[in-house]
Coordinates of C-alpha atoms in Angstrom, one line a residue:
G1 CA -11.3 199.0 167.4
L2 CA -13.2 199.5 163.8
G3 CA -13.7 195.7 163.6
P4 CA -16.8 194.2 162.8
T5 CA -17.2 192.7 166.5
E6 CA -16.8 196.1 167.4
L7 CA -19.1 198.0 165.1
M8 CA -22.0 195.5 164.6
K9 CA -22.4 195.9 168.8
L10 CA -23.0 199.7 167.9
N11 CA -25.4 198.9 164.7
K12 CA -27.2 195.4 164.5
G13 CA -28.0 195.8 161.1
L14 CA -24.4 197.2 159.7
I15 CA -23.1 195.0 156.7
Y16 CA -19.5 194.8 156.7
G17 CA -17.5 193.9 153.4
R18 CA -14.1 192.6 153.8
M19 CA -12.4 192.0 150.3
T20 CA -8.8 190.4 150.6
G21 CA -7.0 187.9 148.1
F22 CA -6.8 184.8 150.3
G23 CA -9.5 185.2 152.6
Q24 CA -10.2 186.0 156.4
G25 CA -9.7 182.2 157.4
G26 CA -7.3 179.6 156.2
T27 CA -3.5 179.0 157.5
P28 CA -2.2 182.1 159.4
Q29 CA 0.7 182.3 157.2
M30 CA -1.0 182.3 153.8
R31 CA -4.2 185.0 155.3
D32 CA -1.8 187.4 156.4
M33 CA 0.9 187.4 153.4
A34 CA 1.0 189.8 150.8
G35 CA 0.1 188.8 147.2
H36 CA -1.4 190.2 144.0
D37 CA -4.2 189.2 141.2
I38 CA -1.7 186.8 139.8
N39 CA -0.9 184.7 142.8
Y40 CA -4.5 184.4 144.2
L41 CA -5.3 183.1 140.7
A42 CA -2.1 180.6 140.7
V43 CA -3.6 179.4 144.2
S44 CA -7.3 179.1 143.4
G45 CA -6.2 176.6 140.6
I46 CA -7.8 178.4 138.2
L47 CA -4.5 180.2 136.7
S48 CA -3.4 176.7 135.7
T49 CA -6.2 176.6 132.7
L50 CA -5.2 179.9 131.0
G51 CA -2.5 180.3 128.2
T52 CA -1.1 177.6 126.0
N53 CA -0.6 174.0 126.2
D54 CA 3.8 174.9 125.4
K55 CA 4.0 177.4 127.9
P56 CA 3.4 178.6 131.9
P57 CA 0.1 179.9 132.1
N58 CA -0.8 183.7 131.4
P59 CA -2.5 185.9 133.5
P60 CA -5.3 187.5 131.8
I61 CA -4.6 191.2 133.1
N62 CA -6.1 191.7 136.7
L63 CA -9.6 191.1 135.9
L64 CA -10.5 187.8 137.1
G65 CA -9.2 187.9 140.6
D66 CA -9.1 191.8 141.4
F67 CA -12.2 192.9 139.7
A68 CA -14.5 189.6 138.7
G69 CA -13.3 187.4 141.8
G70 CA -13.1 190.3 144.3
G71 CA -14.8 193.7 143.7
L72 CA -17.8 192.3 141.3
T73 CA -18.3 189.2 144.1
L74 CA -18.0 191.8 146.6
A75 CA -20.8 194.4 145.5
T76 CA -22.9 191.1 145.0
G77 CA -22.3 190.2 148.3
V78 CA -23.5 193.4 149.6
L79 CA -26.8 193.6 147.6
L80 CA -27.3 189.9 148.9
A81 CA -26.8 191.2 152.6
L82 CA -29.2 194.2 152.0
L83 CA -31.8 192.1 150.4
E84 CA -31.8 189.8 153.7
R85 CA -31.9 192.3 155.8
H86 CA -35.2 193.5 154.9
K87 CA -36.1 190.2 156.3
S88 CA -34.2 189.8 159.3
G89 CA -33.3 193.3 160.2
Q90 CA -29.7 191.9 161.0
G91 CA -26.6 192.9 159.2
Q92 CA -23.6 190.5 158.5
V93 CA -19.6 190.3 157.5
I94 CA -19.1 189.5 153.9
D95 CA -15.8 187.4 153.5
A96 CA -15.1 188.1 149.6
A97 CA -12.0 186.6 149.2
M98 CA -10.0 186.7 145.4
I99 CA -9.5 183.1 145.7
D100 CA -13.0 181.8 146.4
G101 CA -14.4 184.6 143.7
A102 CA -12.3 183.8 141.0
N103 CA -13.0 180.1 141.7
Y104 CA -16.9 180.9 141.4
V105 CA -16.9 182.5 138.2
S106 CA -14.8 180.0 136.8
T107 CA -17.1 177.1 138.0
F108 CA -18.2 175.4 134.5
V109 CA -14.3 174.8 134.0
F110 CA -14.2 172.8 137.1
N111 CA -17.5 171.1 135.9
G112 CA -15.6 170.2 132.7
I113 CA -12.9 168.8 134.5
A114 CA -14.6 167.1 136.6
Q115 CA -16.9 165.2 133.8
G116 CA -13.9 164.5 131.7
G117 CA -14.6 167.4 129.1
W118 CA -11.7 169.8 129.8
R119 CA -7.9 168.7 129.8
N120 CA -5.6 170.7 132.8
G121 CA -2.7 170.5 134.7
A122 CA 0.0 172.4 136.6
A123 CA 2.6 171.3 134.2
V124 CA 3.2 172.8 130.9
G125 CA 2.1 170.4 127.9
S126 CA -0.5 169.0 130.3
G127 CA -3.9 170.5 128.6
A128 CA -3.9 174.4 129.0
G129 CA -4.9 175.9 125.3
T130 CA -6.5 172.8 123.9
N131 CA -9.6 172.8 125.2
L132 CA -12.9 174.2 123.6
L133 CA -13.0 177.9 124.9
D134 CA -9.3 178.3 125.8
G135 CA -8.0 178.5 122.5
G136 CA -7.9 175.0 121.4
A137 CA -10.3 174.6 119.0
P138 CA -10.2 176.2 115.5
F139 CA -13.7 177.7 115.9
Y140 CA -13.1 179.6 118.9
R141 CA -9.8 181.4 118.8
T142 CA -8.3 184.2 117.0
Y143 CA -6.8 184.6 113.6
L144 CA -4.0 186.7 111.9
C145 CA -5.0 188.5 108.6
S146 CA -2.8 189.9 105.8
D147 CA -2.5 193.0 107.4
G148 CA -1.1 192.0 110.9
R149 CA -4.2 192.9 112.5
S150 CA -6.9 189.9 113.8
V151 CA -10.5 188.5 114.2
A152 CA -11.9 186.7 116.4
V153 CA -14.0 183.5 115.8
G154 CA -16.3 181.8 118.0
A155 CA -18.2 179.3 116.0
I156 CA -19.0 176.9 118.3
E157 CA -22.9 175.5 117.3
R158 CA -23.0 173.6 114.3
Q159 CA -25.1 176.4 112.0
F160 CA -22.6 178.8 113.0
F161 CA -19.6 176.7 112.1
S162 CA -21.5 176.0 108.5
E163 CA -21.6 179.9 108.1
L164 CA -18.0 180.2 108.6
V165 CA -17.3 177.6 106.5
R166 CA -19.6 178.7 104.0
G167 CA -18.0 182.8 104.7
L168 CA -14.4 181.3 104.1
G169 CA -15.1 179.8 100.6
F170 CA -14.4 176.3 101.2
E171 CA -17.2 174.6 99.1
G172 CA -17.9 170.5 98.1
D173 CA -15.8 167.5 100.0
T174 CA -13.8 170.0 101.9
A175 CA -17.0 171.8 103.4
S176 CA -18.6 168.6 104.2
R177 CA -15.3 167.0 105.8
L178 CA -15.0 170.2 107.8
K179 CA -18.6 170.3 109.2
R180 CA -18.3 166.4 110.0
S181 CA -15.2 166.4 111.9
Q182 CA -16.1 169.7 113.6
M183 CA -15.9 168.5 117.6
D184 CA -13.3 165.7 116.4
H185 CA -9.9 166.8 118.9
R186 CA -7.8 164.8 116.8
K187 CA -9.2 166.9 113.5
W188 CA -8.5 170.2 115.0
P189 CA -4.6 170.9 114.4
E190 CA -5.5 170.1 110.4
T191 CA -8.8 172.5 110.8
H192 CA -7.0 175.2 112.5
K193 CA -4.2 175.1 109.7
L194 CA -6.8 175.6 106.6
F195 CA -8.7 178.3 108.4
E196 CA -5.1 180.1 109.4
Q197 CA -4.2 179.7 105.8
S198 CA -7.8 181.1 104.7
F199 CA -7.6 184.0 107.1
L200 CA -4.3 185.0 105.6
T201 CA -5.7 186.2 102.1
K202 CA -7.5 189.2 103.2
T203 CA -7.5 191.9 105.7
R204 CA -9.4 192.2 108.7
D205 CA -11.4 194.6 107.2
E206 CA -12.0 192.2 104.3
W207 CA -12.8 189.7 106.5
S208 CA -15.0 191.9 108.3
D209 CA -17.2 193.2 105.9
I210 CA -18.0 189.3 104.5
F211 CA -18.9 188.3 108.2
L212 CA -20.9 191.6 108.9
G213 CA -24.7 190.6 109.4
R214 CA -23.8 186.7 108.9
D215 CA -24.3 184.4 111.7
A216 CA -21.0 183.1 112.0
C217 CA -19.6 184.7 115.1
V218 CA -16.8 186.1 113.6
T219 CA -15.6 189.9 114.5
P220 CA -12.6 191.7 114.1
V221 CA -10.3 192.5 117.0
L222 CA -10.3 196.2 117.5
S223 CA -7.9 198.3 119.6
V224 CA -8.9 200.4 122.4
E225 CA -9.0 203.7 120.0
E226 CA -11.0 201.9 117.4
A227 CA -13.6 200.4 119.6
E228 CA -14.3 204.2 120.3
K229 CA -15.2 204.7 116.7
F230 CA -16.7 201.5 115.8
E231 CA -20.7 202.7 114.4
H232 CA -22.2 200.1 117.3
N233 CA -20.3 201.2 120.4
V234 CA -21.1 205.0 119.1
K235 CA -24.7 204.3 118.8
R236 CA -25.0 202.2 122.4
D237 CA -22.9 205.1 124.2
V238 CA -20.4 202.6 125.1
F239 CA -17.8 205.2 125.7
F240 CA -17.4 208.8 126.9
E241 CA -14.8 211.4 127.3
G242 CA -13.2 211.6 130.8
P243 CA -12.3 214.5 132.6
Q244 CA -9.1 214.9 131.2
G245 CA -10.4 213.9 127.4
N246 CA -9.6 210.5 128.1
L247 CA -11.9 207.4 127.0
E248 CA -13.9 205.9 129.8
P249 CA -16.8 203.1 129.6
C250 CA -19.8 204.7 130.8
A251 CA -21.9 203.2 133.4
A252 CA -23.0 199.6 132.9
P253 CA -25.5 197.9 132.9
K254 CA -28.2 200.4 131.4
L255 CA -31.0 200.4 133.4
S256 CA -34.1 202.0 132.1
R257 CA -35.7 204.2 134.8
T258 CA -32.9 205.2 136.7
P259 CA -29.6 204.7 134.4
G260 CA -26.1 205.4 135.8
I261 CA -24.3 208.8 135.5
N262 CA -21.0 209.3 133.5
S263 CA -19.7 211.9 135.9
A264 CA -17.6 213.7 133.2
T265 CA -20.6 214.1 130.8
S266 CA -23.1 215.8 133.9
E267 CA -23.4 219.2 135.0
G268 CA -21.6 220.3 138.4
I269 CA -20.2 216.3 139.0
S270 CA -16.6 215.9 138.4
F271 CA -13.7 213.5 139.6
P272 CA -12.1 214.7 143.1
D273 CA -8.4 214.9 143.1
P274 CA -6.6 212.8 145.8
G275 CA -7.1 214.3 149.0
Q276 CA -9.2 217.1 148.1
H277 CA -11.9 216.7 150.7
S278 CA -9.8 215.5 153.6
V279 CA -10.3 218.5 155.6
E280 CA -13.3 218.8 155.4
I281 CA -14.2 215.2 155.8
L282 CA -11.9 215.3 159.1
K283 CA -13.6 218.2 160.4
S284 CA -17.7 217.2 159.8
I285 CA -16.1 214.0 162.1
G286 CA -14.8 216.0 164.8
Y287 CA -11.0 216.7 164.4
N288 CA -10.0 220.5 164.8
M289 CA -7.6 222.3 162.5
D290 CA -4.6 221.8 164.9
T291 CA -4.9 218.1 164.8
I292 CA -5.4 218.2 161.3
Q293 CA -2.4 220.4 160.4
A294 CA -0.4 217.6 162.6
L295 CA -1.9 214.8 160.2
Y296 CA -0.7 217.1 157.1
G297 CA 2.7 217.7 158.7
S298 CA 3.3 213.7 159.7
H299 CA 2.2 212.5 156.3
I300 CA -0.5 210.7 157.6
I301 CA -2.6 212.7 155.1
G302 CA -2.0 215.1 152.3
T303 CA -2.6 214.5 148.2
S304 CA -1.0 212.0 145.9
E305 CA 2.2 214.5 145.2
E306 CA 2.7 215.2 148.5
L307 CA 3.0 211.6 149.6
E308 CA 4.8 210.2 146.9
G309 CA 7.7 208.9 147.5
F310 CA 7.2 208.4 151.5
E311 CA 7.3 204.9 153.2
D312 CA 4.2 203.4 154.4
D313 CA 6.2 202.1 157.3
E314 CA 7.4 205.3 158.3
A315 CA 3.4 206.9 157.8
T316 CA 2.4 203.8 160.1
S317 CA 5.0 204.7 163.1
K318 CA 4.0 208.3 163.0
L319 CA 0.3 207.5 163.4

């Protein structure tokens, strides 16, 4: 009784967000089937583009499906619906499916395939890891350095590539040949080997010093701990210390007039514990203490420690 059909009769301006993996429509079997980020990416088609040519696809943690294709898409949908409501006074239902969202943020890949500029297929060896932005190009990938750490290279444009070649120490005929063949796919393995050998002659930090301030699009690959102390990140307040002393990213984007608040650094604001406000919330919507105690006793509500190991189907049956 809490679906949009019932609730929007009570409030015509209600904006009702629904975020799922496979979406509200489609086939009943898949719509109602359990899944995770990797499954949604697999069905969307975009997982087949990730990884290297000689191995099965590699999921990008759960950033592309859960966070970008799901959470961020739903938030954008809410904002769009709020703007539209100013004109119509009407709310609407937002069907935010991760298979849709992951594809939508990857539109340029589909365009590249359609135009013949992006190799792709479901079988190993069919193209993943051989394209411009997926590690196939020698000027857009990571390289190992002499100390076992890595640098990231993104010198796509000609002027950046020229600066990369110069910074790596290539001169004369070799430099000219590299510049002429930058976009020649047939030459990429040869160029990659030259770059790989060159980066192995110095440590990551030595290369970082060489390329700092130069438009070659070369940066160190930092660990999370290193990123916290990186001077540029420190000056931009990229991170803050969380409630348990843990590292957390600051609110983004940064708004000039109404900036986001980092909860652990603001007086009087802290993260709630799971279940901390259950009693006051339930009392505020009309539950009496006898009913609330019964909910606790049935393990329908409680702290995360109290509910740990309690099976969902058992809690559902009691509810």
